[in-house]
N, CA and C atoms as an extended XYZ file, in Angstrom:
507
Properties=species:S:1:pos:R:3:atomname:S:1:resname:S:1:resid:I:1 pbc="F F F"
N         0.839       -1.179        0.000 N   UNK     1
C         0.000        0.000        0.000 CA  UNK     1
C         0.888        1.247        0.000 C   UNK     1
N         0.273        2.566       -0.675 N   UNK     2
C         1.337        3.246       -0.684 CA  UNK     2
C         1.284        4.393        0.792 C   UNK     2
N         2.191        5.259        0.344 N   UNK     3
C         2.104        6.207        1.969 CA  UNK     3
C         1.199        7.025        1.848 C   UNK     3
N         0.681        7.693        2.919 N   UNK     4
C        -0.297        8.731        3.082 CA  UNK     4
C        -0.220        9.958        1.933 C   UNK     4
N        -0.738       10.072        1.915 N   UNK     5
C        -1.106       12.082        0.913 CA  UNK     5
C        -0.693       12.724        2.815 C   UNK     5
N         0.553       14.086        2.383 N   UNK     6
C         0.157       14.781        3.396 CA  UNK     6
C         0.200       16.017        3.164 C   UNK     6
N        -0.803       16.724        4.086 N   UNK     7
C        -0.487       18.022        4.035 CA  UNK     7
C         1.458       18.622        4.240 C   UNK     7
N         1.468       19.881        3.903 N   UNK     8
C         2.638       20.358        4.222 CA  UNK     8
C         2.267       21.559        4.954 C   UNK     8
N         1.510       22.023        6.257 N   UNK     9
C         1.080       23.097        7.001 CA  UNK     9
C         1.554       23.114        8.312 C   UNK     9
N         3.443       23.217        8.078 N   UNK    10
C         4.225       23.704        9.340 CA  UNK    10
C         3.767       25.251        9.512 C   UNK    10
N         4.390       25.484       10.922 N   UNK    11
C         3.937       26.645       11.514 CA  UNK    11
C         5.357       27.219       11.794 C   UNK    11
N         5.644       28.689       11.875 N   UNK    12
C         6.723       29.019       12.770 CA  UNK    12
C         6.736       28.475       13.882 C   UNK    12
N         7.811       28.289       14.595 N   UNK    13
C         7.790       27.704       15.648 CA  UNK    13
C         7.988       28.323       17.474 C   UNK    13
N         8.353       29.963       16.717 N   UNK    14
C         8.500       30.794       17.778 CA  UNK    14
C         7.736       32.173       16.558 C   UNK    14
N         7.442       32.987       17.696 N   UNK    15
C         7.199       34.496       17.283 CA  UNK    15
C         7.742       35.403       18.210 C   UNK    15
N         7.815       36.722       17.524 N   UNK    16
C         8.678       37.847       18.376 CA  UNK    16
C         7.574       38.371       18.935 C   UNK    16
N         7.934       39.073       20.643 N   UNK    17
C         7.101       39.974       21.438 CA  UNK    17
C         8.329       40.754       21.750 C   UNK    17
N         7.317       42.053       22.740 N   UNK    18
C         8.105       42.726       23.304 CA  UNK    18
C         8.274       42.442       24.815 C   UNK    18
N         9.453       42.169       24.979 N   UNK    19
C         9.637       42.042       26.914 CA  UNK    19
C        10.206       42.910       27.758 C   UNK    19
N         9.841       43.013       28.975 N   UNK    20
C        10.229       44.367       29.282 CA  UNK    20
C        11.678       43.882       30.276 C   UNK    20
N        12.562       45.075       29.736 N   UNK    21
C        13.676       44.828       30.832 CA  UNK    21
C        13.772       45.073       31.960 C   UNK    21
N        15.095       44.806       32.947 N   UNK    22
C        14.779       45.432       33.923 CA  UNK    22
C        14.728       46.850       34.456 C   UNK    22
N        15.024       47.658       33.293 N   UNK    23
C        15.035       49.266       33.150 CA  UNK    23
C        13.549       49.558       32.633 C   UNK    23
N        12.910       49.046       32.394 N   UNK    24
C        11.295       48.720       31.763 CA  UNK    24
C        11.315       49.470       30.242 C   UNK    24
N        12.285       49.082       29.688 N   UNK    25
C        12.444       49.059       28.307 CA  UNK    25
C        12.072       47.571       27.497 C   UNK    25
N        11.285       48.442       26.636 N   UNK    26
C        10.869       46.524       25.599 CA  UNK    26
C        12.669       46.223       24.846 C   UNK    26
N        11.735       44.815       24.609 N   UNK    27
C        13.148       44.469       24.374 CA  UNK    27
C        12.508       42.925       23.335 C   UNK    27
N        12.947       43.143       22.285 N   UNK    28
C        12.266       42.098       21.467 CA  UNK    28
C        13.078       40.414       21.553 C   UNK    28
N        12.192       39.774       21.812 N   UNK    29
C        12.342       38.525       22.357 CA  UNK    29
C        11.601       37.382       21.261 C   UNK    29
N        11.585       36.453       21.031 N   UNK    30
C        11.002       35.078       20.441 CA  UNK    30
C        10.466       33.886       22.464 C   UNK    30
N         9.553       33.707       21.467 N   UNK    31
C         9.074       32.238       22.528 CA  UNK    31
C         7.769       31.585       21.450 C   UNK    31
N         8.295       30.693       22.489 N   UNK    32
C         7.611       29.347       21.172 CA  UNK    32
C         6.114       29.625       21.820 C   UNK    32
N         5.212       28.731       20.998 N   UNK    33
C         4.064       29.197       20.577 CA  UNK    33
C         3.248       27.928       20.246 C   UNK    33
N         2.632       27.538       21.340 N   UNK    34
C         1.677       25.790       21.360 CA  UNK    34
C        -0.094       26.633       21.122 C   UNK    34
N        -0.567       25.713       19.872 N   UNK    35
C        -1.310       25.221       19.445 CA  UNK    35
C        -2.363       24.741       19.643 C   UNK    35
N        -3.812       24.368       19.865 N   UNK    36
C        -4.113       22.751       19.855 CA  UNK    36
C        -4.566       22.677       18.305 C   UNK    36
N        -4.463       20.798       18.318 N   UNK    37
C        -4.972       20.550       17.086 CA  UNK    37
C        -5.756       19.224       17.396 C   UNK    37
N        -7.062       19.329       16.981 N   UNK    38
C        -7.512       18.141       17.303 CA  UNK    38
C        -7.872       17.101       16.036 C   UNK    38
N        -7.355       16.016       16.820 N   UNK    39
C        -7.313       14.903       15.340 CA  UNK    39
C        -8.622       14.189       15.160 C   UNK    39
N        -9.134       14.299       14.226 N   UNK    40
C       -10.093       13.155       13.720 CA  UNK    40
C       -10.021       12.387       12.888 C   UNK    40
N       -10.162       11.081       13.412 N   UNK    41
C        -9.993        9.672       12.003 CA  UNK    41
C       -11.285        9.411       11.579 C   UNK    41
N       -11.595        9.508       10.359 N   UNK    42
C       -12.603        9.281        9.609 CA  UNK    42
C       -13.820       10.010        9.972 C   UNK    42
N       -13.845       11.104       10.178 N   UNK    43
C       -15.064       12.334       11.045 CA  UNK    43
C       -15.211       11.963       12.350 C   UNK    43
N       -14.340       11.442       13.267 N   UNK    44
C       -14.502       10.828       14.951 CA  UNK    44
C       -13.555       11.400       15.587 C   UNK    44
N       -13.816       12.726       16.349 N   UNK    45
C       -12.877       13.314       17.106 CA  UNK    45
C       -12.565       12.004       17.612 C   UNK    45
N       -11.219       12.478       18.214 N   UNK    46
C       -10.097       11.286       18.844 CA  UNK    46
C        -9.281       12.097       20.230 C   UNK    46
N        -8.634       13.445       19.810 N   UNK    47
C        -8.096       13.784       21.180 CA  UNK    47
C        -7.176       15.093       20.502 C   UNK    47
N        -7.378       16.063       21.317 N   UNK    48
C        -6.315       17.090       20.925 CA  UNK    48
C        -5.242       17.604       21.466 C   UNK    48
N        -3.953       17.508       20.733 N   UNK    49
C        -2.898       17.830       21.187 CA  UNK    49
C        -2.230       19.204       21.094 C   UNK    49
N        -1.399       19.478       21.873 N   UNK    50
C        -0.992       20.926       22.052 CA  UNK    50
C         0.367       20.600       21.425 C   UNK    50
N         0.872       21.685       20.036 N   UNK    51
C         1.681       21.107       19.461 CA  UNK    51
C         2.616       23.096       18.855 C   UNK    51
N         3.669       22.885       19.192 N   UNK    52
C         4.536       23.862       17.902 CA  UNK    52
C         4.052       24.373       16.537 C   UNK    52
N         3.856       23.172       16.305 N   UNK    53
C         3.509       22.958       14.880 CA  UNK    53
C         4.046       22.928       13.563 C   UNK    53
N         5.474       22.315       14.128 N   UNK    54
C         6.667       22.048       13.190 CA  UNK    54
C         6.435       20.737       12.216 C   UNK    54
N         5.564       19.904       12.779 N   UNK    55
C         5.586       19.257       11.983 CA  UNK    55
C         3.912       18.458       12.183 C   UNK    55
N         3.002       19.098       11.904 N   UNK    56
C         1.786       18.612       12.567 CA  UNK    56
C         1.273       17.322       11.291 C   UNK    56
N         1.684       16.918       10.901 N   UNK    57
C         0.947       15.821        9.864 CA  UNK    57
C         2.305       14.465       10.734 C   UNK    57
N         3.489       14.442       10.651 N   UNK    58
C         4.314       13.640       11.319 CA  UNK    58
C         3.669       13.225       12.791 C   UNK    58
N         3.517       14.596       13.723 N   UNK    59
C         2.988       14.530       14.693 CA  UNK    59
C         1.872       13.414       15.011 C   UNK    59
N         0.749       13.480       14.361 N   UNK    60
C        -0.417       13.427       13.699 CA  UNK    60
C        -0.284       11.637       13.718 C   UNK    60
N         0.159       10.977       12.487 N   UNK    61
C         1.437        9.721       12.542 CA  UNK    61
C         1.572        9.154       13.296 C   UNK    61
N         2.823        9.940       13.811 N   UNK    62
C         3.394        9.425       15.519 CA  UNK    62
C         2.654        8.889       16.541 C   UNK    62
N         1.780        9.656       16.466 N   UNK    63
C         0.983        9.685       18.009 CA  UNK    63
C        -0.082        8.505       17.758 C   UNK    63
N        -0.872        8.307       16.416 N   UNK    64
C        -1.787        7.426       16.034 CA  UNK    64
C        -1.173        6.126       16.370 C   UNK    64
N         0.329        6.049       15.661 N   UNK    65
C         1.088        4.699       15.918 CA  UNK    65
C         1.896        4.278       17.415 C   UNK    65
N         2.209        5.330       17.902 N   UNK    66
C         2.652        5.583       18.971 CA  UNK    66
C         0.955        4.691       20.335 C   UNK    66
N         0.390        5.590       20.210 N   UNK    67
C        -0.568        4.587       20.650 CA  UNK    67
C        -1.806        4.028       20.287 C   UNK    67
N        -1.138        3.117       19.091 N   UNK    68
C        -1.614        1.753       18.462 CA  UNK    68
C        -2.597        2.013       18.153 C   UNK    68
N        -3.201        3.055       18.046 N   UNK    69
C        -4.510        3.116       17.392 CA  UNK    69
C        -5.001        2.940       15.752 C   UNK    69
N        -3.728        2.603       14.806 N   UNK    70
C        -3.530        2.372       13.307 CA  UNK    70
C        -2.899        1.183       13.702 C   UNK    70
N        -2.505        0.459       12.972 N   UNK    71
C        -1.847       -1.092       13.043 CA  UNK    71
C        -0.412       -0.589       11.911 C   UNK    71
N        -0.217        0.427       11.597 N   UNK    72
C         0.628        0.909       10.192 CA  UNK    72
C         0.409        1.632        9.700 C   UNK    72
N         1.025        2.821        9.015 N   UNK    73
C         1.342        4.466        8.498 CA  UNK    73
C         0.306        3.653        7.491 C   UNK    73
N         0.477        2.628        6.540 N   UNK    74
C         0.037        2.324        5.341 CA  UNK    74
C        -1.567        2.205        5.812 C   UNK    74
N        -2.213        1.886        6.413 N   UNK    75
C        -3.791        1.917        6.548 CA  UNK    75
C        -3.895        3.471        6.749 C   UNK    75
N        -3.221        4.266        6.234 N   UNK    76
C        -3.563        5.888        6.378 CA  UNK    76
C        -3.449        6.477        4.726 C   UNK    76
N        -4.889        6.669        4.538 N   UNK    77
C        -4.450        7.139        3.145 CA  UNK    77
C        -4.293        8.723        3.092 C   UNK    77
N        -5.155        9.592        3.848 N   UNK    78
C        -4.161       11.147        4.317 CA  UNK    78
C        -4.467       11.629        5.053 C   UNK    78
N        -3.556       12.581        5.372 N   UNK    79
C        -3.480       13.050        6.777 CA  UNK    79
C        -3.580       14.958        6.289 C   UNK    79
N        -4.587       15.879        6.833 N   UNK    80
C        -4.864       16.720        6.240 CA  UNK    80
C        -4.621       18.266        7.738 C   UNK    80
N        -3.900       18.722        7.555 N   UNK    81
C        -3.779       19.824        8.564 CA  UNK    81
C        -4.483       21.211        8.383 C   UNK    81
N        -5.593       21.866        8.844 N   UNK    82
C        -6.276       22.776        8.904 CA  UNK    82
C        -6.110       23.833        9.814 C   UNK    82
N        -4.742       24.700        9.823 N   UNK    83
C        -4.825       25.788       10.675 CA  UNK    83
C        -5.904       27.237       11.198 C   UNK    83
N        -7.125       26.900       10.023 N   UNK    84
C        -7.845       27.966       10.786 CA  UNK    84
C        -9.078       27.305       11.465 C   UNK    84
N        -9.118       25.963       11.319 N   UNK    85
C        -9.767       25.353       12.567 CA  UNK    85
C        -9.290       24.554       13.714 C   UNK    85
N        -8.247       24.557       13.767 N   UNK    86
C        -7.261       23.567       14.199 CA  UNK    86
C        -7.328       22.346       14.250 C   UNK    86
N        -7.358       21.753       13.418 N   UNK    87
C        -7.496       20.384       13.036 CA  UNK    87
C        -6.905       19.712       12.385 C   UNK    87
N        -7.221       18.254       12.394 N   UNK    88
C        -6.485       17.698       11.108 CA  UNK    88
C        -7.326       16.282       11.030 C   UNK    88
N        -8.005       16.024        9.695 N   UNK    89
C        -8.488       15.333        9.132 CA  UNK    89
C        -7.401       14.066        8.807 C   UNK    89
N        -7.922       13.072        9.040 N   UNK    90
C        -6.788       11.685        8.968 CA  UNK    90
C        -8.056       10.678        8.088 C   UNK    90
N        -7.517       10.778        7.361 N   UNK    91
C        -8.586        9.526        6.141 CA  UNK    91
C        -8.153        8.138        6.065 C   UNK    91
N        -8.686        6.464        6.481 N   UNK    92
C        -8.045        5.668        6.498 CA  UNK    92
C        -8.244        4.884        5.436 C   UNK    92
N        -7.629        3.858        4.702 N   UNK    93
C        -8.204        3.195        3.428 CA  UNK    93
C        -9.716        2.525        3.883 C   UNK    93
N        -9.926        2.261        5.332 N   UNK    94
C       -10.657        1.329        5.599 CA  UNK    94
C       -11.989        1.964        5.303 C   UNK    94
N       -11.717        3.373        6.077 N   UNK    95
C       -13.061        3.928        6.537 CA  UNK    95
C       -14.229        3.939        8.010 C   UNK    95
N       -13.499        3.455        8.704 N   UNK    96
C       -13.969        2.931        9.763 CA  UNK    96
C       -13.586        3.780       11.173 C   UNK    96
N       -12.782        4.765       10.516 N   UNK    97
C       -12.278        5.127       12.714 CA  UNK    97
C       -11.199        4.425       12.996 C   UNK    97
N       -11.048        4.712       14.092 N   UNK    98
C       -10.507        3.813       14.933 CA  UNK    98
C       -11.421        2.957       15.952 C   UNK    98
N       -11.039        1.478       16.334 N   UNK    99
C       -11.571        0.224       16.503 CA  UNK    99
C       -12.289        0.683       18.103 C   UNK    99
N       -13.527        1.336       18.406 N   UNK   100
C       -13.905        1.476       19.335 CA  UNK   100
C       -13.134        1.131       20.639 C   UNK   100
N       -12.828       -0.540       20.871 N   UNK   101
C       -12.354       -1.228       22.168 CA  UNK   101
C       -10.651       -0.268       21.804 C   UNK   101
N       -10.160       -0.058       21.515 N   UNK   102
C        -8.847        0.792       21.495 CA  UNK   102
C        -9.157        2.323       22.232 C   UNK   102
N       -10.194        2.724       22.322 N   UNK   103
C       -10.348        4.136       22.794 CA  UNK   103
C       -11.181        4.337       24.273 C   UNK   103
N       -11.723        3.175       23.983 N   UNK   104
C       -12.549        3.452       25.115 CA  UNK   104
C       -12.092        3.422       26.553 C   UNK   104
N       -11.121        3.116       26.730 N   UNK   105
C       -10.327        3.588       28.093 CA  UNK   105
C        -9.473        4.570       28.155 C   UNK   105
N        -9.441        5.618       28.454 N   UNK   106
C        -8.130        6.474       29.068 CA  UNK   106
C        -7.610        6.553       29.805 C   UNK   106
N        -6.558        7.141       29.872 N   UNK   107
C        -6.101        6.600       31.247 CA  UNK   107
C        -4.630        8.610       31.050 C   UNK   107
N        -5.065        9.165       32.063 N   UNK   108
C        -4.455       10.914       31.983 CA  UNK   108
C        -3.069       10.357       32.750 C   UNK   108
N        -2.000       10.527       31.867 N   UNK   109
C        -0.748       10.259       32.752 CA  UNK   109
C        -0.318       11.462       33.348 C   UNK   109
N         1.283       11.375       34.172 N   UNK   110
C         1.553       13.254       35.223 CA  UNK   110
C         2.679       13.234       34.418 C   UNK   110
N         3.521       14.167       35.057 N   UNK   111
C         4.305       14.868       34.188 CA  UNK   111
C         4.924       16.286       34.271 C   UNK   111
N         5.640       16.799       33.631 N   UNK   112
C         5.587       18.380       33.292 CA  UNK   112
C         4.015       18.565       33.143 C   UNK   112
N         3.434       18.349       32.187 N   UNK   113
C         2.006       18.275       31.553 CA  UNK   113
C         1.455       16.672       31.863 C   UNK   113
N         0.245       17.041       31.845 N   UNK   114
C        -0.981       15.984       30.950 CA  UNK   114
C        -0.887       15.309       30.009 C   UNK   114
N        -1.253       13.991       29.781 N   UNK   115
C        -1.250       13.560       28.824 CA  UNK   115
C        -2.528       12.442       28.593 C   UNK   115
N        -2.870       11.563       27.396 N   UNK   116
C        -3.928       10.983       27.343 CA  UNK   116
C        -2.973        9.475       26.576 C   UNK   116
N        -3.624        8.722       27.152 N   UNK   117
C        -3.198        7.299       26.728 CA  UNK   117
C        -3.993        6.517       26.477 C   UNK   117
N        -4.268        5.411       25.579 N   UNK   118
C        -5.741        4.833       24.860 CA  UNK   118
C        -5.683        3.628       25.531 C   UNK   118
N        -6.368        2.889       26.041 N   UNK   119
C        -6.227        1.390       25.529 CA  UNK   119
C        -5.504        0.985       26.650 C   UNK   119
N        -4.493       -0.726       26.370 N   UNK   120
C        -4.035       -1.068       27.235 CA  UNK   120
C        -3.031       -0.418       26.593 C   UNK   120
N        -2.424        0.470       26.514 N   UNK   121
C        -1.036        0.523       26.206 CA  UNK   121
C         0.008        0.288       26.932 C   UNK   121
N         0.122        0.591       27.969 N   UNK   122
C         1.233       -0.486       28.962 CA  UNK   122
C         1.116       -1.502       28.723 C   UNK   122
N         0.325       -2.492       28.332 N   UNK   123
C         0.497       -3.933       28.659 CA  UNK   123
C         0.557       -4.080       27.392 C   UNK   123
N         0.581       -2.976       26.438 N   UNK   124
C         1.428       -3.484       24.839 CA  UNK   124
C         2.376       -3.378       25.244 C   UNK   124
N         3.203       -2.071       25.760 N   UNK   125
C         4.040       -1.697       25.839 CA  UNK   125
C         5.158       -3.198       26.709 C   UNK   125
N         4.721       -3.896       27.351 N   UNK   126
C         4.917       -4.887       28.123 CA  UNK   126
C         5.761       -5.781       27.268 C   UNK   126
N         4.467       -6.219       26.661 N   UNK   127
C         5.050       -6.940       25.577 CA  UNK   127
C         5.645       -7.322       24.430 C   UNK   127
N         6.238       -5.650       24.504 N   UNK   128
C         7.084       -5.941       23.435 CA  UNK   128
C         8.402       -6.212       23.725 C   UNK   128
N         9.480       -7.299       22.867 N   UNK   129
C        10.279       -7.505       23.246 CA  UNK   129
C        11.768       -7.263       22.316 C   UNK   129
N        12.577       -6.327       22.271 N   UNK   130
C        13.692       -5.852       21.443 CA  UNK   130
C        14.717       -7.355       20.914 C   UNK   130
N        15.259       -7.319       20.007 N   UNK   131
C        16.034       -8.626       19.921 CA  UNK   131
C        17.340       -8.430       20.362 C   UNK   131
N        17.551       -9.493       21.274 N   UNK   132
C        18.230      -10.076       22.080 CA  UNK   132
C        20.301       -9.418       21.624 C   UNK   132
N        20.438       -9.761       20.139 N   UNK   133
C        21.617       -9.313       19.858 CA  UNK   133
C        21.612       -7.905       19.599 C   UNK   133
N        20.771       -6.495       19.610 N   UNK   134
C        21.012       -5.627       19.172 CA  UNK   134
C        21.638       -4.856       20.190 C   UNK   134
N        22.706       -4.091       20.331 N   UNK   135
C        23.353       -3.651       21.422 CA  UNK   135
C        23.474       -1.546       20.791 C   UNK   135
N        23.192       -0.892       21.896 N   UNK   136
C        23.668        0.605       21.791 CA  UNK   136
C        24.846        0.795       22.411 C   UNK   136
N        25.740        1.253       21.835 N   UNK   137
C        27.279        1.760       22.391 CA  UNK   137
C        26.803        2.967       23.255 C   UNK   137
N        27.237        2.982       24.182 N   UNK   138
C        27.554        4.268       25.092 CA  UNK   138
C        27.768        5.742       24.014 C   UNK   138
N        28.879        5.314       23.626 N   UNK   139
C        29.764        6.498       22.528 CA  UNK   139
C        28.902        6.747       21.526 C   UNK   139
N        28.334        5.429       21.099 N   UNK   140
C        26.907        5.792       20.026 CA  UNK   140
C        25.324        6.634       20.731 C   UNK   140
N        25.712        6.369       22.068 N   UNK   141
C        23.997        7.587       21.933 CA  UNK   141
C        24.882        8.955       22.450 C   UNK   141
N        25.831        9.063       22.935 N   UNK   142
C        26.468       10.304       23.205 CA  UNK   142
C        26.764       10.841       21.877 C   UNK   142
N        27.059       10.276       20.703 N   UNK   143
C        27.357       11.335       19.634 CA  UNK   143
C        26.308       11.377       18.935 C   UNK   143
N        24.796       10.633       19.342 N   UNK   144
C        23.464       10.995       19.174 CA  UNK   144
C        23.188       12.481       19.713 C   UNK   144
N        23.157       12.256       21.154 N   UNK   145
C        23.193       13.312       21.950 CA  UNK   145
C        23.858       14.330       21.341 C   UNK   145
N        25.392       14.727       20.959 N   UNK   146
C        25.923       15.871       20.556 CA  UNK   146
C        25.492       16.300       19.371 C   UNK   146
N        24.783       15.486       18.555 N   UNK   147
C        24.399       15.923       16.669 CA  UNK   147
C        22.850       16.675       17.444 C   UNK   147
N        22.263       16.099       18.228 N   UNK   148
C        21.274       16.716       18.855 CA  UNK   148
C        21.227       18.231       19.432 C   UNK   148
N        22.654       18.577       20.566 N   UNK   149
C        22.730       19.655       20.511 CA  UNK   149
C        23.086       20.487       19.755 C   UNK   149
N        23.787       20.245       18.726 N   UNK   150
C        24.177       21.254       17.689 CA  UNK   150
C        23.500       21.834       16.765 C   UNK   150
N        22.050       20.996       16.843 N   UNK   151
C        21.180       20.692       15.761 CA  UNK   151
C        20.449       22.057       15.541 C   UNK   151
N        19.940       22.988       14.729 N   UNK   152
C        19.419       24.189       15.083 CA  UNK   152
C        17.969       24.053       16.135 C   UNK   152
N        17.815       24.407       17.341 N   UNK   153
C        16.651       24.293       17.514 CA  UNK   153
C        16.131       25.709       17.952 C   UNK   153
N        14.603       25.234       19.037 N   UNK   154
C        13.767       26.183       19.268 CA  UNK   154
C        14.061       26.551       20.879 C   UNK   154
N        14.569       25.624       20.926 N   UNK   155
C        15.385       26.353       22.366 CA  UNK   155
C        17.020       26.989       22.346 C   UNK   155
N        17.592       27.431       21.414 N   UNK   156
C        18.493       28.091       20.924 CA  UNK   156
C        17.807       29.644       20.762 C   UNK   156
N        16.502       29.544       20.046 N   UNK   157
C        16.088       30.911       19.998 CA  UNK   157
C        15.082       31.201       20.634 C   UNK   157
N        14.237       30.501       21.461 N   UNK   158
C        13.561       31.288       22.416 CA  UNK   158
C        13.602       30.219       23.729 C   UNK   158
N        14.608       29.326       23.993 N   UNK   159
C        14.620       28.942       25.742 CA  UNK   159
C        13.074       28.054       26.413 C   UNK   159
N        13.488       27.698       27.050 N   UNK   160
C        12.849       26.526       27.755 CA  UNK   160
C        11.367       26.297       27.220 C   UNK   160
N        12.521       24.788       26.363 N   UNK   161
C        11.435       24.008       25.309 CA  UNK   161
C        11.829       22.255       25.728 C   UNK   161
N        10.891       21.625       25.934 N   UNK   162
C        11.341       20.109       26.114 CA  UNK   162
C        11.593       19.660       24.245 C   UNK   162
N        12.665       18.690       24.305 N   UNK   163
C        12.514       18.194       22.860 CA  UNK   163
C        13.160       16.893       22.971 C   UNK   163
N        12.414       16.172       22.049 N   UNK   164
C        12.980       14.940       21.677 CA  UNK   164
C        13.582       14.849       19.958 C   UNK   164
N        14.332       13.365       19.789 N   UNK   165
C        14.756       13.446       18.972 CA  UNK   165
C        14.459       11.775       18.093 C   UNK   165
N        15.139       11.594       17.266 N   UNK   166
C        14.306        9.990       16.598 CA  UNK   166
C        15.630        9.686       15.584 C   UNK   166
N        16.284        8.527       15.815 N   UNK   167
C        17.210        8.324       14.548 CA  UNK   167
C        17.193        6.972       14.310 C   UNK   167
N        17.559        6.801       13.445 N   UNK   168
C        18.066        5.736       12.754 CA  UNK   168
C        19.135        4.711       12.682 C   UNK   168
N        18.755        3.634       13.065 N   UNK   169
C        19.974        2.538       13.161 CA  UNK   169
C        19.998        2.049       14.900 C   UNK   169
């Protein structure tokens, strides 16, 4: 099956204000700038997330597969981002939603923030099991880590931002 149709409706990820110094002079500043966007699969609100909006169709993805609510990117035929309603339309080949018994429990985790979790997902999460020979070098997630800090981000230009990162291999 092939990959989704996606929108391309990134957002800046910071905007400029004025802040006042401690002489009470403005003083032009950037800070990032959260969102909500709420997702619906097949016209069925699902849950809305508070997002940057750097990458809201990936996001969008992530989070569907992240908790198991798609079985695979490929049962997604597109994923549609609507910034003046905040939304985003997710179309599946099936047509169906997502599988009722997958939603119908939540469960609000703590945190910095809130969060919403579907299903049993811990006790997926349980069972999954990594293979046995694959090993991470120390030196290999530390020069993860350093390509990470160097990387341009949004806490370089406007300061205290949580971020994660995703690679390969």
């Amino acid at each position: 099956m092939p990959r989704p149709t996606l929108t391309d409706a990134r957002r800046p990820l910071t905007f400029e204000i004025d802040a006042v110094n401690e002489h009470g002079e403005p003083v032009p500043t950037h800070i990032a700038g959260e969102h909500p966007l709420t997702i619906y699969v097949d016209r069925q609100e699902l849950v809305t997330l508070m997002t940057l909006g750097g990458a809201p169709e990936a996001l969008t993805l992530g989070y569907l597969r992240n908790q198991r609510l798609v079985d695979s990117v490929e049962a997604i035929a597109s994923v549609q981002v609507d910034w003046e309603v905040n939304a985003v339309a997710v179309t599946t080949h099936a047509g169906r939603g997502v599988e009722p018994r997958r939603v119908e429990k939540r469960t609000v985790t703590t945190g910095c923030g809130q969060g919403t979790v579907f299903g049993d997902l811990m006790a997926d999460i349980d069972r999954v099991r990594l293979p046995a020979d694959r090993r991470l070098a120390q030196a290999t997630l530390y020069g993860l880590l350093e390509s990470v800090r160097h990387h341009e981000s949004i806490y370089k230009q406007a300061g205290a931002v949580h971020g994660c990162a995703l690679a390969r291999g």
